[in-house]
Structure formats: structure tokens, C-alpha cells
Amino acid sequence: MEWANQLCENRQFGSKMTDSKYFTTTKKGEIFELKAELNSDKKEKKKEAVKKVIASMTVGKDVSALFPDVVNCMQTDNLELKKLVYLYLMNYAKSQPDMAIMAVNTFVKDCEDANPLIRALAVRTMGCIRVDKITEYLCEPLRKCLKDEDPYVRKTAAVCVAKLHDINAQLVEDQGFLDTLKDLISDSNPMVVANAVAALSEIAESHPNSNLLDLNPQSINKLLTALNECTEWGQIFILDCLANYTPRDDRESQSICERVTPRLSHANSAVVLSAVKVLMKFMEMLPKDLDYYGTLLKKLAPPLVTLLSAEPELQYVALRNINLIVQKRPEILKHEMKVFFVKYNDPIYVKLEKLDIMIRLASQANIAQVLAELKEYATEVDVDFVRKAVRAIGRCAIKVEQSAERCVSTLLDLIQTKVNYVVQEAIVVIKDIFRKYPNKYESVIATLCENLDSLDEPEARAAMIWIVGEYAERIDNADELLESFLEGFHDESTQVQLQLLTAIVKLFLKKPTETQELVQQVLSLATQDSDNPDLRDRGYIYWRLLSTDPVAAKEVVLAEKPLISEETDLIEPTLLEELICHIGTLASVYHKPPSAFVEGSRGVMHKRLPARTGSGESTESPDVGTAAGGSAPEAAPSIIPSQGDLLGDLLNLDMAPPTTTGPPPPNTGMQMGGMDLLGGGLDSLMGDESEPPHVPPRTDILRSPSPQPLSPVYTHTDYTYTDYSHTDSPPDHSPPDHSPTEHSPPAELGGDIGGSPAMGAGFGAAPAVMPASLNAPVGGGLGDLFDLGGGVGMPMGAYIPPKTVWLPAMKAKGLEISGTFARRAGVIQMELILTNKAMSVMTDFAIQFNRNSFGLAPAGPLQVLTPLGPNQTIEVSLPLSTVGPVMKMDPLNNLQVAVKNNIDVFYFSCQYPISMLFVEDGKMERQVFLATWKDIPNDNESQFQIKDCHLNSDAASSKLQGSNIFTIAKRTVEGQDMLYMSIKLSNGIWVLAELRVQAGNPNYTISLKCRAPEVSQCVFQCYEAVLKN
Amino acid sequence: MIGGLFIYNHKGEVLISRVYRDDIGRNAVDAFRVNVIHARQQVRSPVTNIARTSFFHVKRSNIWLAAVTKQNVNAAMVFEFLYKMCDVMTAYFGKISEENIKNNFVLIYELLDEILDFGYPQNSETGALKTFITQTGIKSQSKEEQSQITSQVTGQIGWRREGIKYRRNELFLDVLESVNLLMSPQGQVLSAHVSGRVVMKSYLSGMPECKFGMNDKIVIDKQGKGGATEEAAGKSDLGGSGGGGGKQSIAIDDCTFHQCVRLSKFDAERSISFIPPDGECELMRYRTTKDIILPFRVIPLVREVGRTKLEVKVVIKSNFKPSLLAQKIEVRIPTPLNTSGVQVICMKGKAKYKASENAIVWKIKRMAGMKESQISAEIELLPTNDKKKWARPPISMNFEVPFAPSGLKVRYLKVFEPKLNYSDHDVIKWVRYIGRSGIYETRC
């Protein structure tokens, strides 16, 4: 109320009595005074008092104490007073439900008033009072008002249905209001139609599957007729509703388009944008060779350009939408580059958006103009804008090859300005240009090096270091340059540190003789003195790589990099399609699907562009084929997400913070450089038996003389490695009890290691890979680094199958799920790795199982607490119970899973090893075993062979015990060990087994007896899996 | 839909707060104040998302209008509504200022109740609203009046009421154009366009059916092919006083119309027919980019003499019929921030260095066509150690000329009122052309 006081002064200027005086009461006892005034006999005084109350309410004062007094003023002929009282009621009824009921009678009476304005006012207000008791009384008046003779009342009542639905959806359905509302679509008054459409659309949104709107050619026709007649707002409601319709064929689609195009000339920008939405959507269905299709494309451009002369806020909305439209159909605006030129006085948000669109429209034809503009912008004042302009020059170079040279020289000019942030931004983009046109512009490196000292931003420093490392052989003093960075190694950001490490290794591989000392220095800095696990791990990997096989190291580190693609930061096609369906709305402004910012059920439904219909099918011309997107999921992999991070990822420049760098997708052929070292490269080192020569046994190296330049490095490695596994290691990285003497089960190791965020799947899969490679030469190699050696092959510990990809990203809009099952301390765990390979953030994860053979069900929610950003990976352990609903599956251990996130629901099925269900108390008494064995009919016995198992019977027995397969007795007959074992499943089924092991014979025979013989096959599979791993 | 609407003063105090949806709480009022009005940095977007709540704002003088929602609303509609809201308020009580809002808060609440129902915009035409929302209390209305009001508010012709009578039927057409230019220092046109408006003020009785014609290239070409048509008769009706010369027809890139214009008819036949609202309305807006007459040409010459002196010479040339006069000419030459003193010499008009605006402002009251004038200035600079170069903002220009730079001409405006006995000839019609500078900049 500060300003209320100030108002006293203002008042002396105006001699007339004004309403602002109501804001001036600040004295004590005010409520009491108001109460007296409200109960005054004089009408004028009453009205004054109510005005004061409303003024207090506006500024956030609690005047709810006056409720009964205000409501008493309600019965009046004075419409102005009535409206004020209603306003008060809407605000406070919820806090005083009992007293609000006092108002009901007046409402009901007003709904019968002769004046349509009063009837409408009553029904409008009643709908805003969210009190159950009042809602009950609302039904009858509302029913009457929906059929009122006056259109003004009907249009108000139509909206009231939506209000009531928001309060009590069931009531609306029970009372049959939805049908009445549907009837109003055929009303003679266009505004009634428009409001009914708005109300129905809103209600339909919360019932995604109901056929509420029931759009069919007849109702569409009605809507199109009303479209020509109703207010500008009504036109928006109708167009937005039309956009949800899918025409039956291209002919219907065309006829709707024809009737919608006149709206493009409407003065209201929202009408225009909604019309554009309908057209963009329905165009999908038109055959491209149709004349009309071309006409329509031409008609779209002028109104879009006109939107740019609207007020700046609307320009912003328009530009965000044009950004989408240009990505979807670049042909529409390709000749309109000039209108996106930035004006000096544009607000910054308009400038930045225009810049974005300029780059998208840049082509060989207009590049000269664009560059001239960008150069101009690079000298402006706003730092963000200038940076973006500089970056845009780089993107032009990458996009339009013919212009690359000009762009590079423009960038060099800008570097000469010595404006710090311009120089840094320029260096970052020049690095990208090198990636696109290798061996072409390296002559500029000298200029870049001159500016080395002025770089203070991590991204720019990292880019510069990458350049020096990549072109080390051409830079005479590369070692000096890198060494200069090394001095303050620990003060650098992680991205710079990682880059420096890689660059120096590159340098070493290129000029091994002069740089030994440098490489040792950086390796020890990274491995010994750093707390950062990513840095340390990368250090170790390089070290190990260099020490074991420099040739392989060269192949890995200096591998040829694929060229970066032209178009960066495009929106992923599926998201783009969805956003096109949301043109004009907030989703199109945020470039996010509605589910990303809308709570609750609303807007979760995903909109899709319609598919082309068969009737007019034509072969798509190749140029638009990729842009059409509608049916081009194959285009997806070539799309690169947001500029900075992604380029970084591709280049493995670590431009993004390490936590966001996900594991490389398998077989994409994009993994290389640093990432490769962490992921694929490691796999091949550790697990790939087909290529053992790559990795000579470590012991061999020990004995054989090592290659001269490497030997010091090697010994150093060895030292560090032992040091690492014996002394304190960082807690977040290896299991707490990691010393070799204490045997922790390998499963736990795997889990813990995988838990380190940056290691992701690369190491998550390690336990599975390790056993295979155990016999392979690397034995003590990298495995030891992570202390896995100690754990593998331990007698204790349940078998955990390797993680497999259950749900590929292709099928789940970018969500990749791999996982496995484990049994830990009697609890079944589903261990999942969720990787976000899409470009939007994923949130709201949930999981559900279908009914399955053993009643497996999640025992808790899926714990993904933080949103999963693009390229992020998260490991989740989901405890399972066995008390869920049961249904026999085929195969028996099949599990159907549904995973939901903010984007969609995805389904996949996986098979769990039945050993997960083996309970800890499955050891039978000998006697019971004998009796049971005899008791189970011989028909239920099945026999299997396990081949190529080299364990002796004791080893096998202890191994099996780890998975809760208990040996009860052992007998040796004629050199053949017979092991008798028992297993109890979580649902109480007992399985008895006889395992025959013949010394020297790698083939075991196993007989299984069970009352439920169906499980035998699964149990046998477990035996095989456990014994062989 | 819109969940709530708040109006704040420049300090962030709420003047009006109207909540339409249950999902918007009082805390939203504060969230906007804290995150946008009191934000430390300049706001970078007119749409702000704070804790899953979206805020749309526009500013009028120092008043903030904010619409709030938690849903995926039609963003363009929200802004259009906010602008409309401003128009309606202006039509009711004039300038949007803190004082006016406080003085009319009851009225504003009443308006907000009427034009936004459950967050859905309803009829917001001031013409219609003024019939039943008045500042002077409610008139007692007869039953006929009431139903007339409601049918107007909801009707097909929501912008005009029946039974209007004038003794003299008169109409005024203003063709108002703003010409925008961005020119390189070398005189190359980087971009130029005209955005024009046809504003109609009509004082006509009854429900007049109007038809408007202009020298639209598409229409003229069509007629040329199809031979003489009825429209040819209206040729002599209203003549334009074009400035740049005898252009027959102009290519209109795009146009938008007031909601009274039948768009489907325009789309099919390109004819502009409508029943106008009483009083003033903006009949159409249009945009042209081809063959624009640029009324002025600015030739800049900036020379840096050492580190502490700038020499600036600017020549302006007028480029239209010598018989016409341009008015209110103003040339704004930006100066660096470290300017310490300026000496100006100009042949015509007055020039002043305005330190607070960092510019030399050169004003000329009148200038005829095909003339030129010149200003030269010496700018002395304080030596700075600021490495950053001066950004050299463009030289901008303001003016007003009595013709339409796009070349648009009104060919006719015919009025038919079938029920009342006045004909097209009885209507007195006035046409006026005004060309103004929009953003008219030349880089230097």
C-alpha cells in the first residue's frame, strides 16, 4: 500500500472524485470501519465500501473477514455494485465455503432475470466459485442458460461448462452437459459456436482418448462457416481446433486449406499464425506435384513476413515459429532473407532470433549479403549478440562451402580487432571450420597462436589447444605452447584439462622424440594429482595405451575424424513435427513439447503431422524428401543436436562438461578420439578376443625389453597402478572395500563402477566382459586398474548377466534402455541404464510391468530424480518384488515392461535369468531331498548337457552356490562326481538337480526334477550361464 | 488459456490483479515482480517461464501488463489480447498511466470480467463494449435495448450497432505510410519496405455496405485482360495526389484487414467489401517492397582524424516532385560516448549536439523536392584507453511527406445503403496521403 499513500498527493491534482481514493485507507481499525460502511443503509456508501474492499484485495490484503457483510450487498439492482460483489466472491468463496452458500439464492434468482446481461453475469460468476456446495446448485441454472434464447447468455454458458468441468468432471458428464455443448457447435450464432469449440477443446485435452470433439466432414463444415463470421478470438479458437483434425484424404485437405487461406490476411497475428498452423499441417497430405501445393507455398510467405512488422513481442513469437517453419519447409522463405536483417533498435530478443533465421536461410545465392550483415553485427554493443554473430559467420562457412574462404578471412579480420570475446568466439568457430575443411585453412594457425594469451574462457582455450594438438606437426613450437598451458594445469577447467591431455598425447605420437618429458608430465598430472575421475581415467587409458602398444595408440588417438555435418542445431525431426502442430502456442515459443512445461494430464498427448494419403500419392522430389520429415525417421541419425555441446561431442573436444558426455552409441561409427578411449576402445582392449595380438600380455612386456622411448613411461605406469589399487582411492569410484584381500562380489563392483556418471555403459558392461577376457592376455591389464581382477571368479556372488540393450533409442524417441537383473542380499534388482540420445530433456520417468509368470513387480518407483539431459546417462537400480499379478508367459521368463517419460510411453520385453528368483533358503535337508526326488514322477525329469565347462566339481559347486543353487550332497562314482542340488524359487517351487561331472570331460550332464517341469528349461539355462561365466 | 492478468507500476506494485484459473495463485504475482520487474539484468524475452508458470508481458510507458498461464496457450493470441486490452483501456480513459489505472480500477475489473472469460478472450471491440460498460453507471435499458446490446456483442457485425443516423454522410480516408530503409554507407539499399495503413473515419447512417478500391497491380492487370468493368466507372471518383510520378499500379506484398472486411471475398475476387464500424477504424494494413519512392537520400562521410577527432559530413537529398514539401525533417547523427565537444555548421535548419542522447540532431522545418542540404561537424573526442571500437550506429532520419511512398492510390470507395435513401453520390469523401519515416537508417 505504499503507493496508496502516495496517491493522496496525486489526488490534489484532480478536482473530481476519483476511484483511486479507495486505495488510500491504511489506518488501523480499517476492517471495522469498512464493516460499518458495508452495513450502511445508504446505497452510495455501500458501494464506496465495496470498492475499498476490492482495492485492498487487489494489493493482496486479506479482507476475507468481511465476507458476510459483502455478500449482504449482493442483492441489489445496481449492476456495478453487483459486479463488485461477485468479484469479491470469486476471490474468497473458496476460503469461506460455508458462507458462500449464502450467495446461492441470489445467483439462482439472477439466472432467471429478464435482463440477459444479468443472467449471463450470474452464470459466469457462479462457474468461477469453486465450492462443491455451490457447484451442485449451478447445474440447473446452467442447463437453462445453455438453451437460453439470448446468444450472449448461451456463449457465456458454453464457457461455464468448461469451468464446471475443471471443478468436477464427473458431474459434467453425468449431467449430460457435454452433449448440450456439442449441440452448440451447430448454433446459429458464430460466437456461441466459437466458445463451444473452445470449451470442448479444453475438455477434450484432459480426456485424450475420448472422441469428444468428434470432428467429421459435417462438423468441420460448420466450423468453417462460423470461421467467416465470428470475432477474431473466435477464429483463433476454431482454427486451433481445426488443426487437430485429420482430413480423410488430400481432396478434403485441399478444400479445407482453400477455406482457411483467406485468414492469412487478418489483422490479428494470432489468427494468421493459427491459420498457418492448419495449412502447414494439412499440406503434409497434399501431393507435391499438385498445382495447389505450389500456390499454397507461395501464399504462406507474405503473411509470415508481415508478422515482422507487428509489435516486438509478437515479432518474437512469430520469429520463434518461423524458425520452425524454415526448418520444416525451407522453400517458403528462401527468398526473404532481407526481412530478417537486424535493425539497430530491435529489442535484443528479436535480434537474436533474427540471427538464427538468417543462418538457416543462408545459401550460396545470398551469402555475400549475409556475411556483410554479420560483420556489421559483430561490432555491435550487446555481448551475447556479438558472440552469436561471430558464431554465425563460422556456421556460414560450414554451411556454404563456397563462402568458407571469405568467412575465414572475415573471422581473421575480427580477430585483429583484439576485442577479447570476439577473438575467443572466433577461435571456437575456426576450430569447427577445421573440422569441416581439414588441411585447407591451416595457414591461419599462426594468427591464432598470437592470441593465445588473451584467451580466458575455457571453451576458447580448449578449442585452441585442440587446434595445436591436431596440427602439432605443423606448428614448430607446439610443445612450447602446450607446455605453457601445462603450468597452470590444476587451475584449468575440466574441459581444458582433458583437451590438454589429449593434445599432448597427440603431440607425443607425432613427435615422440622431443616430447617424452611433456607427456610424462601431463600423464602424471592427470593421474596422480587430480581428483577428477574422468581426467584420471583418461590419463590411465592413454598411459596404458602408450605403454602397451604405441601403434594401436596411434590408430586410436590419431584416427581420422569424420567431417562435421553442415546443419547444426537442427531440431530433431520428431520434435519438429510435434512443434509444427503447436504453431503459435507456447510450445512453439519454447521449442519444447507441451509436456515439458505443462503440469498434469493436459497437453501430454502428442500431436503428429498427418501422413500423406494414398490417393494422390506421388514420388517425393529428393530435395524436399529429407525436409518433409513426416516419414523420414532415417534422417534422424544425421541430425546433430544443439550446437555447442554436440559439435563438441562429435569432435570429442569435451566442450561440454564431462558429465553430459554419454557413452558412445554402439556401431555408430562416430566414436573416436577421447570418447573412443573410454568406450569402444576399452571394450576392444578388454573383451575382444578376436584381436588378442593388439594387446600383448602384460607379463610379456615385463619380461621382454620394451621399446626404448616407452620404457620409462611403462615403469611409471606400473608403479602408479599398484599404488592406485593399494592406497586410498577416491570414494566415488571403486567400492569401499576394494583391497584385493577382501573379496567383494563382482556384481557390486560392476554396479559401483558403472555408477560413476561419466563412465556410463562403457564400464557398466565391464563385469560381463571381464570374465571372457580373463583368460585372454590382458588379464591384469586395465581390469586391475578398476580393481576388477580381485572380484572376478570369486566363489561367492550371484551370476549377473551382462547388460543388453532392451530398448534401442530408435524405437523410443531417443531413449535407450539397457539393463540386466541381479539378486543382491535377497533382493531382486532390475538394473537399468537410461541414456538420453534425443535432444530434449527427459523427465517424469515411471515404469510398469505387465503381468508375468512369477509376479515380478517394481517394489518402488523408478528413481530418476533429476531430469535426464541430452546425451546424459543414468544408472538406476529398481528393486523388484514377487507379489505382483501372475500370468504365465512364453517363454516363461519373459517380462513385458512399459517405461514412461515426458515424451511418450515405450514398451519392450526382456528375459530375466530365472536364477534371480532362487531364494536364499533353498537348501533342502538331505532326507527331504531324497524323499522329494523319489516323490516327483520320472516324467518330470529332464536331462541336459553343458558343454565346454572346465571347472572341477568343487569349483562348480561353489560357483553355483553364489546363485543360490545349493549342493546338498556329493558322491563320486568311477571318477564321476555326482552333485545333488536343490533350488527354491520365489514362489515356492522346488527344483532338484543332479549334476554329473566327469574329470577331464568338459561336458557336464544335468538332470532336473521339478513338480512344475516347465521351469526346467530356464533353470538349465541358468546353470549354463552361471558355470560358464 | 490465460490464467490471470496482472498490472504493475514501475516499482512492481500490483495495481490490478485478476485471476481466472485455479492453478494461478497469489505467489505468481510476486514471482513476476521478483524475476522480471526487479530482475538485475535487462529482460531478454517477453515470455518468461518461472517454475512452470509462463508470464507474457508488455510495457506501456512505465506500466507492466502481465498475462500468466500454466498451460500451452496460444502465445500469439495472448500478446494480441494484451495489446487489445491496452487499446480498450486507452479508448476508455486515455493514456495508460498509474494514475489513470488507479482512478479506473473498478472499470478495469468490469472490463476484464467482460472481455476475458475463464481466460478466453471475448468480444473486445470498444464500440460494442461502450454500449453496456460505462463509467457513469448503468443506464436503465429497455428490453429492446438489452437484446440489441447482446446481439451486437455476439453478432456477426459486432463492431457496429443498428440505427445510427447522421444528417451529413461523410467519410475520411487517410493513407498513412511509413517508409523503412536500411542503406549501406556506399548508398546501396540493403532493405527497404513500406508498411502502410488505410485509416477510415466514417460518419454514415444505417448499415452502409462499402467497397474499397486501390491501384492494386493484381486487380488492374485482371481488368486489363477482362476489359472494362464496373469499377472503371469509379475511376474519377477519388484521385490520388501521388508524389513520385505516374505509377499505374503497385504490387502489394501482403495486406491484412480489419475484421469487418469479408476475407473470403477478398481471397476469391480481391475486392474489399465491408460494413465499417462507426467512427474511426484501421481498415487495412499493407506492405510493399517493390518500386518504393525513397523520399530522402542520406550521404554520410565520417573521417577519423587521429584518436581525438572525428569529421562528419552528411548530405541529404530530397527525391520527389519539386512542388511538394516535406515537413518535420530531422537527421540524427550519433556521436561516440567519449565526445567532448562538437562544432556544427549547417546550410539549412538548426543543428545541435545533444550530449544526453549522444547525437547531433539536425532539424529542418520544410524542404521541397529535388533539393539538397548539407551539415558538417567536427567532433572532439576525449582520449580513452577503451580498446573497444565505437560501434558507429547508423544515421537515422525522420520526416513527413504528403504522398504515399509506395505509390498506392485510392481509386474509389463506394457506399451503398439499401434501406436508407441516400446514395453513393450524397456521401462526402475525403482522401489524404501521408508518408512518414519508419526506421530510416543509413550506416556510416
mmCIF file of N, CA and C in Angstrom, chain A residues 800-849:
data_model
loop_
_atom_site.group_PDB
_atom_site.id
_atom_site.type_symbol
_atom_site.label_atom_id
_atom_site.label_comp_id
_atom_site.label_asym_id
_atom_site.label_seq_id
_atom_site.Cartn_x
_atom_site.Cartn_y
_atom_site.Cartn_z
ATOM 1 N N ILE A 800 25.356 -62.453 -12.716
ATOM 2 C CA ILE A 800 24.582 -61.350 -13.293
ATOM 3 C C ILE A 800 24.884 -61.294 -14.769
ATOM 4 N N PRO A 801 23.862 -61.473 -15.551
ATOM 5 C CA PRO A 801 24.116 -61.448 -16.995
ATOM 6 C C PRO A 801 24.556 -60.054 -17.421
ATOM 7 N N PRO A 802 25.269 -59.990 -18.521
ATOM 8 C CA PRO A 802 25.687 -58.676 -18.992
ATOM 9 C C PRO A 802 24.480 -57.836 -19.368
ATOM 10 N N LYS A 803 24.707 -56.561 -19.317
ATOM 11 C CA LYS A 803 23.613 -55.676 -19.701
ATOM 12 C C LYS A 803 23.413 -55.739 -21.206
ATOM 13 N N THR A 804 22.205 -55.832 -21.599
ATOM 14 C CA THR A 804 21.935 -55.806 -23.027
ATOM 15 C C THR A 804 20.983 -54.652 -23.303
ATOM 16 N N VAL A 805 20.967 -54.261 -24.554
ATOM 17 C CA VAL A 805 20.067 -53.167 -24.925
ATOM 18 C C VAL A 805 18.660 -53.729 -25.057
ATOM 19 N N TRP A 806 17.813 -53.268 -24.231
ATOM 20 C CA TRP A 806 16.425 -53.729 -24.266
ATOM 21 C C TRP A 806 15.581 -52.870 -25.197
ATOM 22 N N LEU A 807 15.891 -51.625 -25.162
ATOM 23 C CA LEU A 807 15.072 -50.696 -25.933
ATOM 24 C C LEU A 807 16.022 -49.769 -26.677
ATOM 25 N N PRO A 808 16.147 -49.979 -27.987
ATOM 26 C CA PRO A 808 17.061 -49.101 -28.721
ATOM 27 C C PRO A 808 16.477 -47.706 -28.869
ATOM 28 N N ALA A 809 17.377 -46.762 -28.944
ATOM 29 C CA ALA A 809 16.935 -45.352 -28.986
ATOM 30 C C ALA A 809 16.037 -45.060 -30.183
ATOM 31 N N MET A 810 16.281 -45.802 -31.249
ATOM 32 C CA MET A 810 15.495 -45.572 -32.462
ATOM 33 C C MET A 810 14.014 -45.791 -32.230
ATOM 34 N N LYS A 811 13.740 -46.748 -31.332
ATOM 35 C CA LYS A 811 12.344 -47.099 -31.135
ATOM 36 C C LYS A 811 11.686 -46.259 -30.069
ATOM 37 N N ALA A 812 12.462 -45.501 -29.367
ATOM 38 C CA ALA A 812 11.878 -44.838 -28.201
ATOM 39 C C ALA A 812 12.191 -43.359 -28.190
ATOM 40 N N LYS A 813 12.170 -42.766 -29.358
ATOM 41 C CA LYS A 813 12.360 -41.326 -29.457
ATOM 42 C C LYS A 813 13.583 -40.872 -28.685
ATOM 43 N N GLY A 814 14.617 -41.628 -28.868
ATOM 44 C CA GLY A 814 15.877 -41.186 -28.287
ATOM 45 C C GLY A 814 16.224 -41.749 -26.929
ATOM 46 N N LEU A 815 15.300 -42.471 -26.318
ATOM 47 C CA LEU A 815 15.613 -43.053 -25.011
ATOM 48 C C LEU A 815 16.161 -44.444 -25.245
ATOM 49 N N GLU A 816 17.358 -44.668 -24.768
ATOM 50 C CA GLU A 816 17.888 -46.017 -24.885
ATOM 51 C C GLU A 816 17.921 -46.637 -23.503
ATOM 52 N N ILE A 817 17.432 -47.863 -23.421
ATOM 53 C CA ILE A 817 17.450 -48.556 -22.143
ATOM 54 C C ILE A 817 18.195 -49.853 -22.315
ATOM 55 N N SER A 818 19.223 -50.047 -21.499
ATOM 56 C CA SER A 818 19.817 -51.361 -21.438
ATOM 57 C C SER A 818 19.819 -51.747 -19.982
ATOM 58 N N GLY A 819 19.967 -53.015 -19.749
ATOM 59 C CA GLY A 819 19.898 -53.386 -18.363
ATOM 60 C C GLY A 819 20.104 -54.863 -18.134
ATOM 61 N N THR A 820 20.055 -55.216 -16.899
ATOM 62 C CA THR A 820 20.161 -56.607 -16.508
ATOM 63 C C THR A 820 19.449 -56.776 -15.174
ATOM 64 N N PHE A 821 19.482 -58.009 -14.699
ATOM 65 C CA PHE A 821 18.867 -58.302 -13.404
ATOM 66 C C PHE A 821 19.928 -58.811 -12.456
ATOM 67 N N ALA A 822 19.750 -58.558 -11.217
ATOM 68 C CA ALA A 822 20.700 -59.057 -10.233
ATOM 69 C C ALA A 822 19.941 -59.384 -8.961
ATOM 70 N N ARG A 823 20.514 -60.294 -8.205
ATOM 71 C CA ARG A 823 19.932 -60.562 -6.911
ATOM 72 C C ARG A 823 20.956 -60.182 -5.881
ATOM 73 N N ARG A 824 20.624 -59.245 -5.042
ATOM 74 C CA ARG A 824 21.588 -58.745 -4.066
ATOM 75 C C ARG A 824 20.972 -58.833 -2.697
ATOM 76 N N ALA A 825 21.631 -59.558 -1.836
ATOM 77 C CA ALA A 825 21.153 -59.680 -0.454
ATOM 78 C C ALA A 825 19.662 -59.995 -0.430
ATOM 79 N N GLY A 826 19.297 -60.926 -1.263
ATOM 80 C CA GLY A 826 17.923 -61.399 -1.241
ATOM 81 C C GLY A 826 16.934 -60.511 -1.953
ATOM 82 N N VAL A 827 17.429 -59.424 -2.509
ATOM 83 C CA VAL A 827 16.500 -58.531 -3.198
ATOM 84 C C VAL A 827 16.790 -58.591 -4.698
ATOM 85 N N ILE A 828 15.713 -58.732 -5.443
ATOM 86 C CA ILE A 828 15.891 -58.747 -6.894
ATOM 87 C C ILE A 828 15.967 -57.307 -7.370
ATOM 88 N N GLN A 829 16.973 -57.058 -8.141
ATOM 89 C CA GLN A 829 17.156 -55.701 -8.650
ATOM 90 C C GLN A 829 17.099 -55.732 -10.159
ATOM 91 N N MET A 830 16.412 -54.769 -10.680
ATOM 92 C CA MET A 830 16.479 -54.570 -12.121
ATOM 93 C C MET A 830 17.418 -53.404 -12.293
ATOM 94 N N GLU A 831 18.508 -53.641 -13.005
ATOM 95 C CA GLU A 831 19.487 -52.566 -13.135
ATOM 96 C C GLU A 831 19.419 -51.995 -14.531
ATOM 97 N N LEU A 832 19.104 -50.737 -14.551
ATOM 98 C CA LEU A 832 18.846 -50.111 -15.842
ATOM 99 C C LEU A 832 19.859 -49.015 -16.112
ATOM 100 N N ILE A 833 20.186 -48.898 -17.362
ATOM 101 C CA ILE A 833 20.941 -47.713 -17.790
ATOM 102 C C ILE A 833 20.058 -46.967 -18.762
ATOM 103 N N LEU A 834 19.722 -45.770 -18.395
ATOM 104 C CA LEU A 834 18.901 -44.952 -19.283
ATOM 105 C C LEU A 834 19.809 -43.930 -19.954
ATOM 106 N N THR A 835 19.759 -43.891 -21.246
ATOM 107 C CA THR A 835 20.559 -42.919 -21.978
ATOM 108 C C THR A 835 19.631 -42.066 -22.816
ATOM 109 N N ASN A 836 19.844 -40.793 -22.704
ATOM 110 C CA ASN A 836 19.025 -39.868 -23.493
ATOM 111 C C ASN A 836 19.791 -39.516 -24.753
ATOM 112 N N LYS A 837 19.324 -40.082 -25.868
ATOM 113 C CA LYS A 837 20.006 -39.757 -27.124
ATOM 114 C C LYS A 837 19.193 -38.769 -27.940
ATOM 115 N N ALA A 838 18.195 -38.238 -27.350
ATOM 116 C CA ALA A 838 17.414 -37.235 -28.061
ATOM 117 C C ALA A 838 17.973 -35.873 -27.700
ATOM 118 N N MET A 839 17.308 -34.860 -28.141
ATOM 119 C CA MET A 839 17.842 -33.565 -27.846
ATOM 120 C C MET A 839 17.089 -32.813 -26.798
ATOM 121 N N SER A 840 15.990 -33.351 -26.388
ATOM 122 C CA SER A 840 15.271 -32.636 -25.353
ATOM 123 C C SER A 840 15.476 -33.355 -24.027
ATOM 124 N N VAL A 841 15.271 -32.611 -22.987
ATOM 125 C CA VAL A 841 15.457 -33.166 -21.659
ATOM 126 C C VAL A 841 14.324 -34.145 -21.368
ATOM 127 N N MET A 842 14.648 -35.237 -20.717
ATOM 128 C CA MET A 842 13.613 -36.202 -20.369
ATOM 129 C C MET A 842 13.381 -36.157 -18.867
ATOM 130 N N THR A 843 12.129 -36.174 -18.532
ATOM 131 C CA THR A 843 11.801 -36.141 -17.110
ATOM 132 C C THR A 843 10.661 -37.111 -16.866
ATOM 133 N N ASP A 844 10.201 -37.134 -15.654
ATOM 134 C CA ASP A 844 8.982 -37.861 -15.287
ATOM 135 C C ASP A 844 9.032 -39.329 -15.678
ATOM 136 N N PHE A 845 10.085 -39.990 -15.317
ATOM 137 C CA PHE A 845 10.168 -41.403 -15.658
ATOM 138 C C PHE A 845 9.293 -42.227 -14.725
ATOM 139 N N ALA A 846 8.690 -43.252 -15.300
ATOM 140 C CA ALA A 846 7.959 -44.203 -14.482
ATOM 141 C C ALA A 846 8.031 -45.536 -15.193
ATOM 142 N N ILE A 847 7.832 -46.597 -14.439
ATOM 143 C CA ILE A 847 7.944 -47.920 -15.034
ATOM 144 C C ILE A 847 6.792 -48.789 -14.565
ATOM 145 N N GLN A 848 6.387 -49.690 -15.431
ATOM 146 C CA GLN A 848 5.353 -50.651 -15.066
ATOM 147 C C GLN A 848 5.635 -51.967 -15.757
ATOM 148 N N PHE A 849 5.228 -53.078 -15.089
ATOM 149 C CA PHE A 849 5.396 -54.374 -15.725
ATOM 150 C C PHE A 849 4.034 -54.916 -16.100
#
